[in-house]
Amino acid sequence: MMDEFEAIRPYADAEVPTVMARLFADREFLDILAHFRFPRLADSMGWLIKPVISRRLRKQFASIHTVDALQHKIEAYIDRTIERATDGVTFSGLEHLQKGRAYLFLANHRDIVMDPAFVNYAVYQAGIRTPRIAIGDNLLQRPFVSDLMRLNKSFIVRRSITGRREKLAAYQVLSAYINHSIRNDGESVWIAQAEGRAKDGDDRTDSAILKMLHMSRKDEAFAEALEALRPVPVSISYEYDPCDQAKARELYIRATTGTYSKAPGEDDASIALGITGYKGRVHIAFGSPMESVPDDAKQMAIAVDRQILGSYRLFPVHYLAYRLWDEQDPEIKVPSAAELFSREEIERAEAEWSKRLAACPSVQQPYLIQQYATPVRNQYRLLAGLEP
């Protein structure tokens, strides 16, 4: 691996045993596991529980010496998480992908950890190599989190830099690393279509991200450089978002005060809730690899959005929310949930939706409704031949 990528790249196979040994001795990591496994005893009996967890982990992972072997081992845990927190995961479009080819997965972004985890899960099940994952350094405040993510093929996007020159240099390295991964190493890459989650349900590609991908390949035309990365738009749809209340609260505070500052540990809480919280059904739609890319970043962003918004799986709750939305679009005709789904499905959705609305303070409800209604508007504008 080239030295210029040392600070951001995922860990290599040779580093796996050392990093795992460091993890299994990390007090913060063991503390979180103790609280997760034994919530009632962790505080009073932590001194006894943590060494036991550490020993057990060392034993369970003693034979793991490569990243692939680690992912294979983790797959059982992912299966269990999916069983507990979803009503099933479905995939479409995997037939567009060829084994042994590297792609740039450009995905909508709703959940910090589960978005790339579900994409990983889908390609792993299909016998395709899992991608390297772009993750913001704002989420890696603690060393053990950074270790965990980099063991699992994550590379670091340095979002916390403020100086313009430093930012440009960091993006240059990031651009070079993504190009190197796909073109030289033959490894796919997952990156979100925009910085941060789409908290209002409006999945839009930021053309600045597409320009960043071109930064290290200025000797090539934009279209040529991007086509070489084989971009695949990916649309991830959750029937229910475990973090929807927190997102509604943030949107309300932003709208009423003009700013929002995260409390300490807020990202950690979002990550935990995103992993363990109830999601209903989940669908991951892989679009067609883009073989001809427009020669302009804004036009390419529109082309990516058409695939992401068009293949987003709408569930009954989305139609229920659209019916309540103050910002319904007069240019489109949206059918009611009753025209598209069975009575039983709608009743289930109505029960869950009314629970979520009841849990949301009335001033924040419009922002909860917006999250679920926006994908309906976007998709039906596309179907009507309008700009989404």
Coordinates of C-alpha atoms in Angstrom, one line a residue:
M1 CA 0.0 0.0 0.0
M2 CA 1.4 3.4 -1.0
D3 CA 2.7 5.5 1.9
E4 CA 0.6 8.6 1.0
F5 CA -2.5 6.6 2.1
E6 CA -1.0 5.5 5.4
A7 CA -3.2 7.8 7.6
I8 CA -6.5 6.9 6.0
R9 CA -6.4 3.4 4.6
P10 CA -8.1 0.3 6.1
Y11 CA -5.9 -2.2 7.9
A12 CA -4.1 -4.8 5.9
D13 CA -4.2 -8.6 6.6
A14 CA -0.7 -8.5 8.3
E15 CA -2.1 -5.9 10.8
V16 CA -5.2 -7.9 11.9
P17 CA -3.8 -9.9 14.8
T18 CA -2.1 -6.8 16.4
V19 CA -5.1 -4.6 16.0
M20 CA -7.5 -7.3 17.4
A21 CA -5.2 -7.8 20.5
R22 CA -5.3 -4.0 21.0
L23 CA -9.1 -4.0 20.8
F24 CA -9.6 -6.8 23.2
A25 CA -7.5 -5.0 25.8
D26 CA -9.3 -1.6 25.2
R27 CA -11.1 -0.7 28.4
E28 CA -13.7 1.6 26.7
F29 CA -14.5 -1.1 24.1
L30 CA -14.8 -3.8 26.9
D31 CA -17.0 -1.4 28.9
I32 CA -19.4 -1.0 26.0
L33 CA -19.6 -4.7 25.4
A34 CA -20.2 -5.4 29.2
H35 CA -23.0 -2.9 29.3
F36 CA -24.5 -4.4 26.1
R37 CA -24.3 -8.0 27.3
F38 CA -25.0 -7.5 31.0
P39 CA -26.8 -4.1 31.4
R40 CA -27.7 -4.7 35.1
L41 CA -24.4 -6.0 36.2
A42 CA -21.9 -4.0 34.2
D43 CA -21.5 -1.1 36.7
S44 CA -21.2 -3.1 39.9
M45 CA -19.4 -6.2 38.5
G46 CA -17.5 -4.6 35.6
W47 CA -14.1 -5.5 37.2
L48 CA -15.1 -9.2 36.9
I49 CA -17.1 -9.2 33.6
K50 CA -14.6 -7.3 31.4
P51 CA -11.6 -9.7 31.8
V52 CA -14.0 -12.6 31.0
I53 CA -15.3 -10.9 27.9
S54 CA -11.7 -10.1 26.8
R55 CA -10.6 -13.7 27.3
R56 CA -13.6 -15.0 25.4
L57 CA -13.0 -12.6 22.5
R58 CA -9.4 -13.6 22.3
K59 CA -10.4 -17.3 22.2
Q60 CA -13.2 -16.8 19.6
F61 CA -11.0 -14.8 17.2
A62 CA -7.7 -16.6 17.8
S63 CA -7.8 -18.2 14.3
I64 CA -8.5 -15.0 12.5
H65 CA -5.5 -13.6 10.6
T66 CA -7.1 -11.8 7.6
V67 CA -9.7 -9.2 6.9
D68 CA -11.7 -11.6 4.8
A69 CA -11.7 -14.2 7.6
L70 CA -12.8 -11.5 10.0
Q71 CA -15.7 -10.5 7.8
H72 CA -16.7 -14.1 7.4
K73 CA -16.8 -14.5 11.2
I74 CA -18.8 -11.2 11.6
E75 CA -21.4 -12.3 9.1
A76 CA -23.1 -14.5 11.7
Y77 CA -23.5 -11.4 14.0
I78 CA -24.9 -9.3 11.1
D79 CA -27.4 -12.1 10.4
R80 CA -28.5 -12.0 14.0
T81 CA -28.8 -8.2 14.0
I82 CA -30.9 -8.3 10.8
E83 CA -33.2 -11.0 12.3
R84 CA -33.7 -9.0 15.5
A85 CA -34.1 -5.5 14.0
T86 CA -35.8 -6.0 10.7
D87 CA -38.8 -7.8 9.1
G88 CA -36.5 -9.0 6.3
V89 CA -34.0 -7.6 3.8
T90 CA -34.5 -7.8 0.0
F91 CA -32.1 -6.9 -2.8
S92 CA -32.5 -6.0 -6.5
G93 CA -30.1 -5.3 -9.3
L94 CA -27.3 -7.6 -8.2
E95 CA -27.4 -9.1 -11.6
H96 CA -25.9 -5.9 -12.9
L97 CA -22.6 -6.6 -11.0
Q98 CA -19.9 -8.9 -12.3
K99 CA -17.7 -10.9 -10.0
G100 CA -14.1 -9.8 -10.0
R101 CA -14.9 -6.3 -11.2
A102 CA -14.5 -3.2 -8.9
Y103 CA -17.2 -0.6 -8.7
L104 CA -17.9 2.8 -7.0
F105 CA -21.1 2.3 -5.0
L106 CA -22.7 5.8 -4.7
A107 CA -25.4 5.4 -2.2
N108 CA -28.1 7.4 -0.5
H109 CA -27.3 7.9 3.2
R110 CA -29.9 7.4 6.0
D111 CA -28.0 5.4 8.7
I112 CA -24.3 5.9 9.8
V113 CA -23.3 2.2 10.1
M114 CA -26.2 0.2 8.6
D115 CA -26.2 1.7 5.1
P116 CA -22.7 0.3 4.2
A117 CA -23.4 -2.8 6.3
F118 CA -26.5 -3.7 4.2
V119 CA -24.6 -3.1 0.9
N120 CA -21.8 -5.3 2.3
Y121 CA -24.3 -7.9 3.3
A122 CA -25.9 -7.9 -0.2
V123 CA -22.7 -8.3 -2.2
Y124 CA -21.3 -10.8 0.3
Q125 CA -24.4 -13.0 -0.1
A126 CA -23.9 -12.7 -3.9
G127 CA -20.3 -14.0 -3.7
I128 CA -18.9 -10.6 -4.7
R129 CA -16.0 -9.0 -2.7
T130 CA -17.2 -6.4 -0.2
P131 CA -16.2 -2.8 -0.8
R132 CA -13.9 -0.5 1.1
I133 CA -16.1 2.0 3.0
A134 CA -15.7 5.8 3.3
I135 CA -16.3 7.0 6.8
G136 CA -16.0 10.5 8.3
D137 CA -13.3 11.1 11.0
N138 CA -16.0 12.9 13.0
L139 CA -17.3 9.4 13.9
L140 CA -14.0 8.1 14.9
Q141 CA -13.4 10.1 18.1
R142 CA -12.3 7.1 20.1
P143 CA -9.4 4.9 19.1
F144 CA -11.3 1.6 19.4
V145 CA -14.0 2.9 17.0
S146 CA -11.3 3.8 14.5
D147 CA -9.7 0.3 14.9
L148 CA -13.1 -1.5 14.5
M149 CA -14.0 0.4 11.3
R150 CA -10.5 0.1 9.7
L151 CA -10.5 -3.6 10.4
N152 CA -13.7 -3.8 8.5
K153 CA -12.3 -2.2 5.3
S154 CA -13.2 1.4 6.2
F155 CA -11.0 4.3 5.1
I156 CA -11.1 7.8 6.7
V157 CA -12.6 10.9 5.2
R158 CA -11.0 13.8 7.0
R159 CA -14.1 16.0 7.6
S160 CA -13.0 17.8 10.7
I161 CA -10.2 19.8 9.0
T162 CA -11.1 23.5 8.8
G163 CA -8.3 25.2 6.8
R164 CA -9.0 25.6 3.1
R165 CA -5.5 24.5 2.0
E166 CA -5.5 21.4 4.4
K167 CA -9.0 20.5 3.2
L168 CA -7.9 20.6 -0.5
A169 CA -4.8 18.4 0.4
A170 CA -7.0 15.9 2.3
Y171 CA -9.5 15.7 -0.6
Q172 CA -6.6 15.2 -3.1
V173 CA -5.4 12.2 -1.0
L174 CA -8.9 10.9 -0.7
S175 CA -9.5 11.2 -4.5
A176 CA -6.2 9.4 -5.2
Y177 CA -7.0 6.6 -2.7
I178 CA -10.5 5.9 -4.2
N179 CA -9.1 5.9 -7.7
H180 CA -6.1 3.7 -6.6
S181 CA -8.5 1.2 -4.8
I182 CA -10.7 0.7 -7.9
R183 CA -8.2 1.0 -10.7
N184 CA -5.1 -0.5 -9.2
D185 CA -6.2 -2.7 -6.4
G186 CA -9.4 -3.9 -8.1
E187 CA -11.3 -3.2 -4.8
S188 CA -14.8 -1.7 -4.9
V189 CA -15.6 1.5 -2.8
W190 CA -18.8 2.6 -1.0
I191 CA -19.3 6.3 -0.5
A192 CA -22.4 8.3 0.5
Q193 CA -23.9 10.6 -2.2
A194 CA -23.5 13.6 0.1
E195 CA -21.8 14.4 3.4
G196 CA -24.0 13.5 6.3
R197 CA -27.3 11.7 6.4
A198 CA -30.4 12.9 4.4
K199 CA -32.3 13.8 7.6
D200 CA -35.3 15.2 5.7
G201 CA -35.7 12.1 3.4
D202 CA -34.5 14.0 0.3
D203 CA -31.7 11.9 -1.2
R204 CA -29.6 14.2 -3.4
T205 CA -26.1 13.7 -4.8
D206 CA -23.7 16.5 -4.0
S207 CA -21.7 17.3 -7.2
A208 CA -18.8 18.4 -4.9
I209 CA -18.2 14.7 -4.1
L210 CA -18.1 13.8 -7.8
K211 CA -15.6 16.7 -8.4
M212 CA -13.5 15.3 -5.6
L213 CA -13.3 11.9 -7.3
H214 CA -11.8 13.7 -10.4
M215 CA -9.3 15.9 -8.4
S216 CA -6.5 13.4 -8.6
R217 CA -7.1 12.6 -12.3
K218 CA -7.0 16.1 -13.8
D219 CA -5.1 14.8 -16.8
E220 CA -8.3 13.0 -17.9
A221 CA -11.6 14.5 -18.8
F222 CA -14.2 14.4 -16.1
A223 CA -16.4 11.8 -17.9
E224 CA -13.4 9.6 -18.7
A225 CA -12.1 9.6 -15.1
L226 CA -15.5 8.9 -13.6
E227 CA -16.4 6.1 -16.1
A228 CA -13.2 4.3 -15.1
L229 CA -14.6 4.0 -11.6
R230 CA -17.7 2.2 -12.9
P231 CA -20.2 4.2 -10.7
V232 CA -23.2 2.2 -9.5
P233 CA -26.1 4.2 -7.8
V234 CA -27.4 2.3 -4.8
S235 CA -30.8 3.1 -3.2
I236 CA -31.3 1.9 0.4
S237 CA -34.9 2.0 1.7
Y238 CA -35.9 1.5 5.3
E239 CA -39.6 1.0 6.0
Y240 CA -39.0 2.7 9.4
D241 CA -36.0 4.7 10.5
P242 CA -34.9 4.0 14.1
C243 CA -33.5 7.6 14.3
D244 CA -36.5 9.3 12.8
Q245 CA -37.5 11.1 16.1
A246 CA -34.0 12.4 16.6
K247 CA -33.8 13.6 13.0
A248 CA -37.2 15.4 13.4
R249 CA -36.0 17.1 16.6
E250 CA -32.8 18.2 14.9
L251 CA -34.7 19.6 11.8
Y252 CA -37.1 21.4 14.1
I253 CA -34.3 23.0 16.2
R254 CA -32.5 24.0 13.0
A255 CA -35.7 25.5 11.5
T256 CA -36.5 27.5 14.7
T257 CA -33.1 28.6 15.8
G258 CA -31.0 28.5 12.6
T259 CA -28.4 26.2 14.0
Y260 CA -28.0 22.8 15.7
S261 CA -25.0 21.6 17.8
K262 CA -24.6 17.9 18.6
A263 CA -24.4 16.9 22.3
P264 CA -21.3 14.9 23.3
G265 CA -21.9 11.2 22.5
E266 CA -24.9 12.0 20.1
D267 CA -23.2 10.2 17.1
D268 CA -22.5 7.2 19.3
A269 CA -26.2 7.1 20.3
S270 CA -27.3 7.4 16.7
I271 CA -24.9 4.5 15.7
A272 CA -26.3 2.2 18.5
L273 CA -29.9 3.0 17.7
G274 CA -29.4 2.7 14.0
I275 CA -27.9 -0.8 14.5
T276 CA -30.4 -2.2 17.1
G277 CA -33.6 -0.2 16.4
Y278 CA -36.6 -1.6 14.5
K279 CA -36.5 -0.9 10.8
G280 CA -39.4 -3.0 9.4
R281 CA -38.5 -4.1 5.9
V282 CA -35.3 -3.0 4.2
H283 CA -34.6 -3.0 0.5
I284 CA -31.3 -2.4 -1.3
A285 CA -31.6 -1.6 -5.0
F286 CA -28.4 -1.7 -7.1
G287 CA -28.7 0.5 -10.2
S288 CA -27.1 -0.1 -13.5
P289 CA -23.3 0.7 -13.7
M290 CA -23.0 4.0 -15.5
E291 CA -21.1 3.3 -18.6
S292 CA -21.5 6.8 -20.1
V293 CA -21.1 9.6 -17.6
P294 CA -22.0 13.3 -18.5
D295 CA -19.0 15.5 -18.8
D296 CA -20.2 17.8 -16.0
A297 CA -20.5 17.0 -12.3
K298 CA -23.9 18.6 -11.9
Q299 CA -25.4 16.6 -14.8
M300 CA -23.8 13.4 -13.4
A301 CA -25.4 14.1 -10.0
I302 CA -28.8 14.4 -11.7
A303 CA -28.3 11.1 -13.5
V304 CA -27.3 9.4 -10.2
D305 CA -30.3 10.8 -8.5
R306 CA -32.7 9.5 -11.2
Q307 CA -31.5 6.0 -10.4
I308 CA -31.5 6.4 -6.6
L309 CA -34.9 8.1 -6.4
G310 CA -36.5 5.9 -9.0
S311 CA -35.5 2.6 -7.4
Y312 CA -36.3 3.7 -3.8
R313 CA -38.7 1.1 -2.4
L314 CA -41.8 2.9 -1.1
F315 CA -43.7 1.1 1.7
P316 CA -47.3 1.8 3.0
V317 CA -45.9 4.2 5.7
H318 CA -44.6 6.5 3.0
Y319 CA -48.0 6.9 1.4
L320 CA -49.6 7.4 4.9
A321 CA -47.1 10.2 5.6
Y322 CA -47.7 11.8 2.1
R323 CA -51.4 12.1 2.8
L324 CA -50.6 14.1 6.0
W325 CA -48.0 16.3 4.4
D326 CA -48.6 20.0 4.0
E327 CA -46.3 20.2 1.0
Q328 CA -48.0 17.8 -1.3
D329 CA -47.0 18.5 -4.9
P330 CA -49.9 19.8 -7.1
E331 CA -48.1 18.6 -10.3
I332 CA -48.3 14.9 -9.5
K333 CA -51.0 12.4 -8.7
V334 CA -50.1 10.0 -5.9
P335 CA -52.3 6.9 -5.3
S336 CA -53.5 6.1 -1.8
A337 CA -51.9 3.3 0.1
A338 CA -55.2 1.4 -0.3
E339 CA -54.8 1.3 -4.1
L340 CA -51.3 -0.4 -3.8
F341 CA -51.2 -2.6 -0.6
S342 CA -53.3 -5.2 1.1
R343 CA -55.6 -4.2 4.0
E344 CA -53.4 -6.2 6.4
E345 CA -50.2 -4.4 5.3
I346 CA -51.9 -1.0 5.7
E347 CA -53.3 -1.9 9.2
R348 CA -49.8 -2.9 10.3
A349 CA -48.4 0.3 8.9
E350 CA -51.1 2.5 10.5
A351 CA -50.5 1.0 13.9
E352 CA -46.7 1.6 13.7
W353 CA -47.1 5.1 12.1
S354 CA -49.5 6.3 14.8
K355 CA -47.1 5.1 17.5
R356 CA -44.3 7.1 15.9
L357 CA -46.5 10.2 15.5
A358 CA -47.7 10.0 19.1
A359 CA -44.1 9.7 20.4
C360 CA -43.2 12.9 18.5
P361 CA -43.9 16.4 20.0
S362 CA -46.6 18.1 17.9
V363 CA -44.2 20.9 16.8
Q364 CA -41.7 18.4 15.5
Q365 CA -44.3 16.2 13.7
P366 CA -44.1 18.1 10.4
Y367 CA -40.4 17.1 10.2
L368 CA -41.2 13.5 11.0
I369 CA -43.9 13.4 8.2
Q370 CA -41.5 15.1 5.8
Q371 CA -38.9 12.3 6.2
Y372 CA -41.3 9.7 5.0
A373 CA -43.3 11.8 2.5
T374 CA -40.4 13.3 0.5
P375 CA -39.3 10.0 -1.3
V376 CA -42.9 9.7 -2.5
R377 CA -42.9 13.1 -4.1
N378 CA -39.4 12.5 -5.6
Q379 CA -40.4 9.2 -7.2
Y380 CA -43.8 10.3 -8.6
R381 CA -42.2 13.5 -10.1
L382 CA -39.8 11.2 -11.9
L383 CA -42.6 8.9 -13.1
A384 CA -44.5 12.0 -14.4
G385 CA -41.4 13.0 -16.4
L386 CA -40.7 16.0 -14.2
E387 CA -37.4 17.0 -12.6
P388 CA -37.5 15.3 -9.1

